[in-house]
mmCIF file of C-alpha atoms in Angstrom:
data_model
loop_
_atom_site.group_PDB
_atom_site.id
_atom_site.type_symbol
_atom_site.label_atom_id
_atom_site.label_comp_id
_atom_site.label_asym_id
_atom_site.label_seq_id
_atom_site.Cartn_x
_atom_site.Cartn_y
_atom_site.Cartn_z
ATOM 1 C CA UNK A 21 93.945 116.348 75.405
ATOM 2 C CA UNK A 22 96.989 117.818 73.509
ATOM 3 C CA UNK A 23 99.225 116.861 76.584
ATOM 4 C CA UNK A 24 97.767 113.590 76.582
ATOM 5 C CA UNK A 25 98.891 112.668 72.828
ATOM 6 C CA UNK A 26 102.165 114.616 73.457
ATOM 7 C CA UNK A 27 102.961 112.316 76.456
ATOM 8 C CA UNK A 28 101.206 109.230 74.495
ATOM 9 C CA UNK A 29 103.242 110.008 71.122
ATOM 10 C CA UNK A 30 106.627 111.487 72.634
ATOM 11 C CA UNK A 31 107.044 111.477 76.100
ATOM 12 C CA UNK A 32 106.425 107.824 77.014
ATOM 13 C CA UNK A 33 109.267 107.407 74.500
ATOM 14 C CA UNK A 34 112.041 109.013 76.131
ATOM 15 C CA UNK A 35 114.073 108.249 79.166
ATOM 16 C CA UNK A 36 111.612 108.891 82.250
ATOM 17 C CA UNK A 37 114.608 110.582 84.086
ATOM 18 C CA UNK A 38 115.651 112.813 81.105
ATOM 19 C CA UNK A 39 112.206 113.557 80.110
ATOM 20 C CA UNK A 40 111.657 114.830 83.994
ATOM 21 C CA UNK A 41 115.250 117.417 83.947
ATOM 22 C CA UNK A 42 114.034 118.638 80.751
ATOM 23 C CA UNK A 43 110.558 119.730 82.649
ATOM 24 C CA UNK A 44 111.876 120.188 85.344
ATOM 25 C CA UNK A 45 114.097 123.146 83.776
ATOM 26 C CA UNK A 46 110.838 124.740 81.962
ATOM 27 C CA UNK A 47 109.447 124.730 85.422
ATOM 28 C CA UNK A 48 112.331 126.673 86.686
ATOM 29 C CA UNK A 49 111.514 129.202 84.381
ATOM 30 C CA UNK A 50 108.590 130.182 86.134
ATOM 31 C CA UNK A 51 106.670 132.442 84.025
ATOM 32 C CA UNK A 52 106.490 130.925 81.108
ATOM 33 C CA UNK A 53 105.041 127.511 82.022
ATOM 34 C CA UNK A 54 102.643 129.001 84.715
ATOM 35 C CA UNK A 55 100.560 130.929 82.110
ATOM 36 C CA UNK A 56 99.818 127.118 81.129
ATOM 37 C CA UNK A 57 97.895 126.654 84.406
ATOM 38 C CA UNK A 58 94.649 127.794 85.397
ATOM 39 C CA UNK A 59 93.568 130.851 87.433
ATOM 40 C CA UNK A 60 93.238 129.274 91.047
ATOM 41 C CA UNK A 61 91.580 131.777 93.556
ATOM 42 C CA UNK A 62 92.624 131.418 96.993
ATOM 43 C CA UNK A 63 90.774 129.614 99.533
ATOM 44 C CA UNK A 64 93.072 129.711 102.361
ATOM 45 C CA UNK A 65 93.062 127.107 105.569
ATOM 46 C CA UNK A 66 94.932 126.507 108.673
ATOM 47 C CA UNK A 67 96.614 123.630 108.996
ATOM 48 C CA UNK A 68 99.489 123.018 111.933
ATOM 49 C CA UNK A 69 99.392 126.768 112.492
ATOM 50 C CA UNK A 70 100.037 127.310 108.762
ATOM 51 C CA UNK A 71 98.119 129.533 106.422
ATOM 52 C CA UNK A 72 97.699 127.446 103.314
ATOM 53 C CA UNK A 73 96.457 128.966 99.895
ATOM 54 C CA UNK A 74 93.958 125.776 99.536
ATOM 55 C CA UNK A 75 94.500 122.428 100.501
ATOM 56 C CA UNK A 76 96.116 120.573 97.671
ATOM 57 C CA UNK A 77 100.271 120.734 97.442
ATOM 58 C CA UNK A 78 102.839 118.810 95.418
ATOM 59 C CA UNK A 79 104.469 115.686 97.056
ATOM 60 C CA UNK A 80 108.123 115.019 98.156
ATOM 61 C CA UNK A 81 110.075 113.508 95.273
ATOM 62 C CA UNK A 82 109.668 115.867 92.358
ATOM 63 C CA UNK A 83 111.779 118.582 93.574
ATOM 64 C CA UNK A 84 114.301 117.379 95.576
ATOM 65 C CA UNK A 85 117.260 120.077 96.077
ATOM 66 C CA UNK A 86 114.434 123.569 96.577
ATOM 67 C CA UNK A 87 115.346 124.692 93.021
ATOM 68 C CA UNK A 88 112.041 125.016 91.432
ATOM 69 C CA UNK A 89 109.492 126.068 94.295
ATOM 70 C CA UNK A 90 108.740 129.423 92.765
ATOM 71 C CA UNK A 91 107.902 127.886 89.145
ATOM 72 C CA UNK A 92 105.963 124.619 90.998
ATOM 73 C CA UNK A 93 103.836 127.490 93.119
ATOM 74 C CA UNK A 94 103.093 129.535 90.131
ATOM 75 C CA UNK A 95 101.496 126.084 88.326
ATOM 76 C CA UNK A 96 98.756 126.207 91.023
ATOM 77 C CA UNK A 97 100.142 124.734 94.063
ATOM 78 C CA UNK A 98 99.178 125.804 97.380
ATOM 79 C CA UNK A 99 102.426 124.335 98.724
ATOM 80 C CA UNK A 100 105.508 122.687 97.860
ATOM 81 C CA UNK A 101 107.102 119.681 99.717
ATOM 82 C CA UNK A 102 111.223 119.332 99.063
ATOM 83 C CA UNK A 103 113.028 116.703 99.289
ATOM 84 C CA UNK A 104 113.895 113.893 100.382
ATOM 85 C CA UNK A 105 116.920 115.744 101.514
ATOM 86 C CA UNK A 106 119.615 113.859 103.283
ATOM 87 C CA UNK A 107 122.451 115.042 105.841
ATOM 88 C CA UNK A 108 125.113 114.668 103.328
ATOM 89 C CA UNK A 109 124.541 114.945 99.395
ATOM 90 C CA UNK A 110 124.206 110.866 97.750
ATOM 91 C CA UNK A 111 124.437 110.970 94.011
ATOM 92 C CA UNK A 112 121.149 108.536 94.756
ATOM 93 C CA UNK A 113 121.367 104.574 93.092
ATOM 94 C CA UNK A 114 122.378 103.729 89.782
ATOM 95 C CA UNK A 115 120.836 104.466 86.395
ATOM 96 C CA UNK A 116 118.112 103.366 84.973
ATOM 97 C CA UNK A 117 116.387 104.039 88.127
ATOM 98 C CA UNK A 118 112.858 105.583 86.981
ATOM 99 C CA UNK A 119 110.241 103.744 84.897
ATOM 100 C CA UNK A 120 106.987 104.052 83.510
ATOM 101 C CA UNK A 121 103.962 101.896 83.669
ATOM 102 C CA UNK A 122 102.127 104.073 80.799
ATOM 103 C CA UNK A 123 99.140 101.708 80.678
ATOM 104 C CA UNK A 124 98.544 102.235 84.766
ATOM 105 C CA UNK A 125 99.558 105.892 84.435
ATOM 106 C CA UNK A 126 101.892 104.494 87.281
ATOM 107 C CA UNK A 127 105.406 104.812 87.874
ATOM 108 C CA UNK A 128 108.111 102.789 89.292
ATOM 109 C CA UNK A 129 111.300 104.628 90.825
ATOM 110 C CA UNK A 130 114.256 103.741 92.878
ATOM 111 C CA UNK A 131 116.098 107.054 93.117
ATOM 112 C CA UNK A 132 117.906 106.329 96.665
ATOM 113 C CA UNK A 133 117.695 109.872 97.448
ATOM 114 C CA UNK A 134 120.075 111.574 94.925
ATOM 115 C CA UNK A 135 120.211 115.219 96.301
ATOM 116 C CA UNK A 136 122.942 117.929 97.079
ATOM 117 C CA UNK A 137 122.695 117.359 100.706
ATOM 118 C CA UNK A 138 121.106 119.509 103.808
ATOM 119 C CA UNK A 139 123.577 121.927 104.265
ATOM 120 C CA UNK A 140 123.407 122.741 100.313
ATOM 121 C CA UNK A 141 119.472 122.785 100.356
ATOM 122 C CA UNK A 142 119.066 124.900 103.355
ATOM 123 C CA UNK A 143 121.547 127.201 101.684
ATOM 124 C CA UNK A 144 119.329 127.515 98.777
ATOM 125 C CA UNK A 145 116.142 128.088 100.976
ATOM 126 C CA UNK A 146 117.602 130.502 102.774
ATOM 127 C CA UNK A 147 118.513 132.933 99.618
ATOM 128 C CA UNK A 148 114.373 131.629 98.686
ATOM 129 C CA UNK A 149 113.565 133.011 101.825
ATOM 130 C CA UNK A 150 115.232 136.458 101.027
ATOM 131 C CA UNK A 151 112.898 137.391 98.686
ATOM 132 C CA UNK A 152 108.835 138.582 98.847
ATOM 133 C CA UNK A 153 107.655 135.597 96.624
ATOM 134 C CA UNK A 154 110.007 133.228 98.611
ATOM 135 C CA UNK A 155 109.015 134.080 102.320
ATOM 136 C CA UNK A 156 105.194 133.729 101.004
ATOM 137 C CA UNK A 157 106.274 130.746 100.238
ATOM 138 C CA UNK A 158 104.841 127.654 101.441
ATOM 139 C CA UNK A 159 107.709 124.965 102.085
ATOM 140 C CA UNK A 160 107.900 121.667 103.374
ATOM 141 C CA UNK A 161 111.448 119.772 103.643
ATOM 142 C CA UNK A 162 110.905 116.238 103.669
ATOM 143 C CA UNK A 163 114.351 114.828 105.219
ATOM 144 C CA UNK A 164 115.209 111.235 104.844
ATOM 145 C CA UNK A 165 118.489 108.870 106.615
ATOM 146 C CA UNK A 166 121.736 108.656 104.754
ATOM 147 C CA UNK A 167 122.534 105.456 102.733
ATOM 148 C CA UNK A 168 125.859 105.204 104.623
ATOM 149 C CA UNK A 169 124.952 106.052 107.822
ATOM 150 C CA UNK A 170 124.048 102.572 109.916
ATOM 151 C CA UNK A 171 120.744 102.427 111.584
ATOM 152 C CA UNK A 172 121.841 102.611 114.792
ATOM 153 C CA UNK A 173 122.849 106.303 114.403
ATOM 154 C CA UNK A 174 119.977 107.207 112.342
ATOM 155 C CA UNK A 175 118.377 109.654 114.826
ATOM 156 C CA UNK A 176 121.655 111.433 114.755
ATOM 157 C CA UNK A 177 121.777 112.000 111.113
ATOM 158 C CA UNK A 178 117.825 113.028 110.636
ATOM 159 C CA UNK A 179 118.628 115.957 113.565
ATOM 160 C CA UNK A 180 121.504 117.028 111.334
ATOM 161 C CA UNK A 181 119.392 117.261 108.698
ATOM 162 C CA UNK A 182 116.628 119.310 110.613
ATOM 163 C CA UNK A 183 118.844 121.236 112.586
ATOM 164 C CA UNK A 184 120.474 122.774 109.256
ATOM 165 C CA UNK A 185 116.616 123.163 107.452
ATOM 166 C CA UNK A 186 113.988 123.648 110.151
ATOM 167 C CA UNK A 187 115.272 127.476 109.847
ATOM 168 C CA UNK A 188 113.695 127.120 106.599
ATOM 169 C CA UNK A 189 110.836 124.779 106.403
ATOM 170 C CA UNK A 190 107.273 125.804 107.655
ATOM 171 C CA UNK A 191 106.927 121.975 107.784
ATOM 172 C CA UNK A 192 109.104 119.210 108.388
ATOM 173 C CA UNK A 193 108.945 115.661 107.369
ATOM 174 C CA UNK A 194 110.434 112.786 108.462
ATOM 175 C CA UNK A 195 110.656 110.156 105.555
ATOM 176 C CA UNK A 196 110.939 106.257 107.515
ATOM 177 C CA UNK A 197 108.991 105.023 104.517
ATOM 178 C CA UNK A 198 110.997 105.071 100.977
ATOM 179 C CA UNK A 199 111.793 101.948 100.140
ATOM 180 C CA UNK A 200 114.913 102.511 97.903
ATOM 181 C CA UNK A 201 117.346 102.964 100.769
ATOM 182 C CA UNK A 202 118.343 99.953 102.360
ATOM 183 C CA UNK A 203 116.874 99.286 105.717
ATOM 184 C CA UNK A 204 115.008 102.405 106.105
ATOM 185 C CA UNK A 205 111.670 101.061 106.256
ATOM 186 C CA UNK A 206 112.602 98.713 109.514
ATOM 187 C CA UNK A 207 112.516 101.963 111.350
ATOM 188 C CA UNK A 208 109.171 102.396 111.263
ATOM 189 C CA UNK A 209 108.921 99.801 113.989
ATOM 190 C CA UNK A 210 107.667 101.797 117.170
ATOM 191 C CA UNK A 211 110.809 101.056 119.013
ATOM 192 C CA UNK A 212 113.082 102.762 116.296
ATOM 193 C CA UNK A 213 110.855 105.466 114.962
ATOM 194 C CA UNK A 214 110.404 106.670 118.720
ATOM 195 C CA UNK A 215 114.164 107.699 119.270
ATOM 196 C CA UNK A 216 114.143 109.350 115.790
ATOM 197 C CA UNK A 217 111.338 110.967 115.927
ATOM 198 C CA UNK A 218 111.721 112.358 119.774
ATOM 199 C CA UNK A 219 115.521 113.424 118.663
ATOM 200 C CA UNK A 220 114.025 115.597 115.832
ATOM 201 C CA UNK A 221 111.268 117.189 117.953
ATOM 202 C CA UNK A 222 114.128 118.161 120.148
ATOM 203 C CA UNK A 223 114.881 119.927 117.004
ATOM 204 C CA UNK A 224 111.601 120.840 115.632
ATOM 205 C CA UNK A 225 110.335 122.360 118.755
ATOM 206 C CA UNK A 226 112.515 125.646 118.489
ATOM 207 C CA UNK A 227 116.274 125.104 119.362
ATOM 208 C CA UNK A 228 116.490 127.398 116.379
ATOM 209 C CA UNK A 229 114.614 129.984 117.892
ATOM 210 C CA UNK A 230 110.899 129.267 116.538
ATOM 211 C CA UNK A 231 108.872 125.961 116.268
ATOM 212 C CA UNK A 232 108.349 123.913 113.373
ATOM 213 C CA UNK A 233 105.582 121.748 112.501
ATOM 214 C CA UNK A 234 107.025 117.747 112.525
ATOM 215 C CA UNK A 235 105.156 115.016 110.379
ATOM 216 C CA UNK A 236 106.254 111.530 109.948
ATOM 217 C CA UNK A 237 105.923 109.740 106.865
ATOM 218 C CA UNK A 238 104.429 106.400 106.376
ATOM 219 C CA UNK A 239 104.198 103.217 103.939
ATOM 220 C CA UNK A 240 100.799 101.138 102.482
ATOM 221 C CA UNK A 241 102.526 98.069 102.941
ATOM 222 C CA UNK A 242 102.259 98.665 106.847
ATOM 223 C CA UNK A 243 99.776 96.223 108.656
ATOM 224 C CA UNK A 244 96.600 97.688 110.333
ATOM 225 C CA UNK A 245 98.466 97.003 113.795
ATOM 226 C CA UNK A 246 101.043 99.156 112.497
ATOM 227 C CA UNK A 247 99.328 101.676 111.358
ATOM 228 C CA UNK A 248 98.013 102.380 114.470
ATOM 229 C CA UNK A 249 101.187 101.559 116.927
ATOM 230 C CA UNK A 250 102.473 104.474 114.955
ATOM 231 C CA UNK A 251 99.447 106.848 115.267
ATOM 232 C CA UNK A 252 99.527 106.143 118.637
ATOM 233 C CA UNK A 253 102.905 106.879 119.234
ATOM 234 C CA UNK A 254 102.698 109.859 116.899
ATOM 235 C CA UNK A 255 100.254 111.287 119.828
ATOM 236 C CA UNK A 256 102.189 110.356 122.747
ATOM 237 C CA UNK A 257 104.944 112.557 120.900
ATOM 238 C CA UNK A 258 103.244 115.019 120.421
ATOM 239 C CA UNK A 259 103.998 115.158 117.050
ATOM 240 C CA UNK A 260 101.815 117.164 114.412
ATOM 241 C CA UNK A 261 101.006 114.737 111.605
ATOM 242 C CA UNK A 262 101.007 111.842 109.431
ATOM 243 C CA UNK A 263 101.450 111.807 105.425
ATOM 244 C CA UNK A 264 99.829 108.650 104.160
ATOM 245 C CA UNK A 265 101.718 107.041 102.184
ATOM 246 C CA UNK A 266 105.078 106.388 100.437
ATOM 247 C CA UNK A 267 104.903 104.347 97.418
ATOM 248 C CA UNK A 268 104.464 100.768 97.385
ATOM 249 C CA UNK A 269 106.738 97.261 97.288
ATOM 250 C CA UNK A 270 103.623 95.571 96.411
ATOM 251 C CA UNK A 271 103.211 94.813 92.693
ATOM 252 C CA UNK A 272 98.997 94.325 92.749
ATOM 253 C CA UNK A 273 97.670 91.552 90.278
ATOM 254 C CA UNK A 274 95.212 94.682 89.015
ATOM 255 C CA UNK A 275 97.989 96.387 87.086
ATOM 256 C CA UNK A 276 97.147 96.648 83.578
ATOM 257 C CA UNK A 277 100.415 96.430 82.240
ATOM 258 C CA UNK A 278 102.237 93.224 81.084
ATOM 259 C CA UNK A 279 104.169 91.134 83.958
ATOM 260 C CA UNK A 280 106.900 91.472 82.047
ATOM 261 C CA UNK A 281 107.144 94.943 81.464
ATOM 262 C CA UNK A 282 106.492 95.159 85.142
ATOM 263 C CA UNK A 283 109.267 92.973 86.167
ATOM 264 C CA UNK A 284 111.541 94.293 83.972
ATOM 265 C CA UNK A 285 111.361 97.985 85.854
ATOM 266 C CA UNK A 286 112.270 95.914 88.894
ATOM 267 C CA UNK A 287 112.913 96.592 92.660
ATOM 268 C CA UNK A 288 111.401 100.263 94.029
ATOM 269 C CA UNK A 289 108.654 101.852 95.067
ATOM 270 C CA UNK A 290 105.536 101.921 92.981
ATOM 271 C CA UNK A 291 103.465 105.418 92.760
ATOM 272 C CA UNK A 292 100.201 105.989 90.518
ATOM 273 C CA UNK A 293 96.442 105.193 90.860
ATOM 274 C CA UNK A 294 96.819 101.619 91.991
ATOM 275 C CA UNK A 295 97.583 103.367 95.036
ATOM 276 C CA UNK A 296 94.366 104.822 95.803
ATOM 277 C CA UNK A 297 92.526 102.679 97.709
ATOM 278 C CA UNK A 298 95.092 101.415 100.339
ATOM 279 C CA UNK A 299 96.270 104.981 100.725
ATOM 280 C CA UNK A 300 92.643 105.798 101.633
ATOM 281 C CA UNK A 301 92.429 102.995 104.304
ATOM 282 C CA UNK A 302 95.651 103.928 105.983
ATOM 283 C CA UNK A 303 94.179 107.661 106.227
ATOM 284 C CA UNK A 304 90.647 106.860 107.218
ATOM 285 C CA UNK A 305 92.132 104.661 109.537
ATOM 286 C CA UNK A 306 94.409 107.232 110.966
ATOM 287 C CA UNK A 307 92.049 110.248 111.365
ATOM 288 C CA UNK A 308 89.500 107.398 112.903
ATOM 289 C CA UNK A 309 91.860 106.097 115.974
ATOM 290 C CA UNK A 310 93.521 110.234 116.719
ATOM 291 C CA UNK A 311 90.325 112.183 116.093
ATOM 292 C CA UNK A 312 90.507 115.561 114.691
ATOM 293 C CA UNK A 313 93.471 117.036 116.646
ATOM 294 C CA UNK A 314 96.261 115.381 114.378
ATOM 295 C CA UNK A 315 97.114 116.608 110.807
ATOM 296 C CA UNK A 316 96.730 114.105 108.290
ATOM 297 C CA UNK A 317 98.403 114.312 104.716
ATOM 298 C CA UNK A 318 96.570 112.058 102.084
ATOM 299 C CA UNK A 319 99.226 111.115 99.441
ATOM 300 C CA UNK A 320 99.361 108.123 97.146
ATOM 301 C CA UNK A 321 97.333 107.425 93.684
ATOM 302 C CA UNK A 322 95.986 111.195 93.372
ATOM 303 C CA UNK A 323 94.918 111.579 89.937
ATOM 304 C CA UNK A 324 91.987 113.949 89.723
ATOM 305 C CA UNK A 325 89.576 115.519 91.015
ATOM 306 C CA UNK A 326 87.690 113.133 92.444
ATOM 307 C CA UNK A 327 90.723 111.569 94.327
ATOM 308 C CA UNK A 328 90.963 115.116 96.114
ATOM 309 C CA UNK A 329 87.413 115.173 97.128
ATOM 310 C CA UNK A 330 87.632 111.673 98.515
ATOM 311 C CA UNK A 331 90.586 112.200 100.715
ATOM 312 C CA UNK A 332 88.966 115.415 102.094
ATOM 313 C CA UNK A 333 86.159 113.235 103.100
ATOM 314 C CA UNK A 334 88.307 110.585 104.488
ATOM 315 C CA UNK A 335 89.574 112.933 106.743
ATOM 316 C CA UNK A 336 92.787 114.564 105.326
ATOM 317 C CA UNK A 337 93.694 118.128 105.783
ATOM 318 C CA UNK A 338 96.030 118.664 103.506
ATOM 319 C CA UNK A 339 96.178 116.488 99.521
ATOM 320 C CA UNK A 340 99.214 115.877 97.821
ATOM 321 C CA UNK A 341 100.351 114.704 94.469
ATOM 322 C CA UNK A 342 103.093 113.790 92.043
ATOM 323 C CA UNK A 343 102.159 110.868 90.270
ATOM 324 C CA UNK A 344 99.324 112.069 88.317
ATOM 325 C CA UNK A 345 101.305 115.211 87.717
ATOM 326 C CA UNK A 346 103.813 113.515 85.073
ATOM 327 C CA UNK A 347 101.148 112.248 83.477
ATOM 328 C CA UNK A 348 99.070 115.062 83.550
ATOM 329 C CA UNK A 349 101.176 117.940 82.753
ATOM 330 C CA UNK A 350 101.194 121.874 84.035
ATOM 331 C CA UNK A 351 97.425 122.374 84.213
ATOM 332 C CA UNK A 352 96.693 119.521 86.324
ATOM 333 C CA UNK A 353 98.064 120.931 89.723
ATOM 334 C CA UNK A 354 95.702 123.627 89.312
ATOM 335 C CA UNK A 355 92.712 121.557 88.420
ATOM 336 C CA UNK A 356 93.198 119.853 91.614
ATOM 337 C CA UNK A 357 93.369 122.916 93.339
ATOM 338 C CA UNK A 358 90.042 124.087 92.441
ATOM 339 C CA UNK A 359 88.672 120.672 93.348
ATOM 340 C CA UNK A 360 90.612 121.336 96.668
ATOM 341 C CA UNK A 361 89.127 124.657 97.901
#
């Protein structure tokens, strides 16, 4: 494919974050880039009371600040999950913080929730929702903890983001599973997670005038019994869903990339096809435990049409990708969207 040759000969030799910024700038132009996509006929599905054009969407991390939603939808994504957004703006970790493992079609990132902050992103979403296209868009908003906020005040921090962003979101996602904010994953322990989810649910349930569905995103590195406990907590609190899974801190022996290159990339979340098996295991485990009443979003290692079908067969109501988009190019979203119909 032409994009594969271009990626291997040009993009793979350039700084990953700079390429991301340039590609994203092109996507924000919208129409010229959308001509590269395939046509996707709608196949509407109702999930969490929301009508999605189809089941396949863009995972959080690509559009952190809600700057390119319409351009991304024009490429074929049925929904866009923006973020992760924190209550306060923050620059993220020092560069370099994004690395490719090309032989594995994988990425290591330690971005550190770099974003404009909840107030700025809320204002941007407000303007977007003021347009006809913006009102039609299905937008999830992924929120995380501000780095400088101590763990004991995490609930307040998440609530502040939820309060600002919920009025503009079709659904909210509480992200407690990124490996790039110190101590964040510790919040997945149910005794830490419960007060956060309960507090955010209070906002999502309608303190701003309407109810917004609420989802929690978990890591693939959780032990099976911890996945069960989180699922039970979600059911107990009456949340709408679980997003499974985020990136992994593991560096599996099965990686094709040389160990020197993997080690040089350093710490951070690993994404790509290597995650697929565990992500499906976690997805299936949640579905088996929760039954049909809970929404499950399948994400992590979604690379091709077969992956989309496998997630749906395993019980996913929605499927999301990100790393596959980086390697697959502008026609990738619409190809996978067809598989999700």
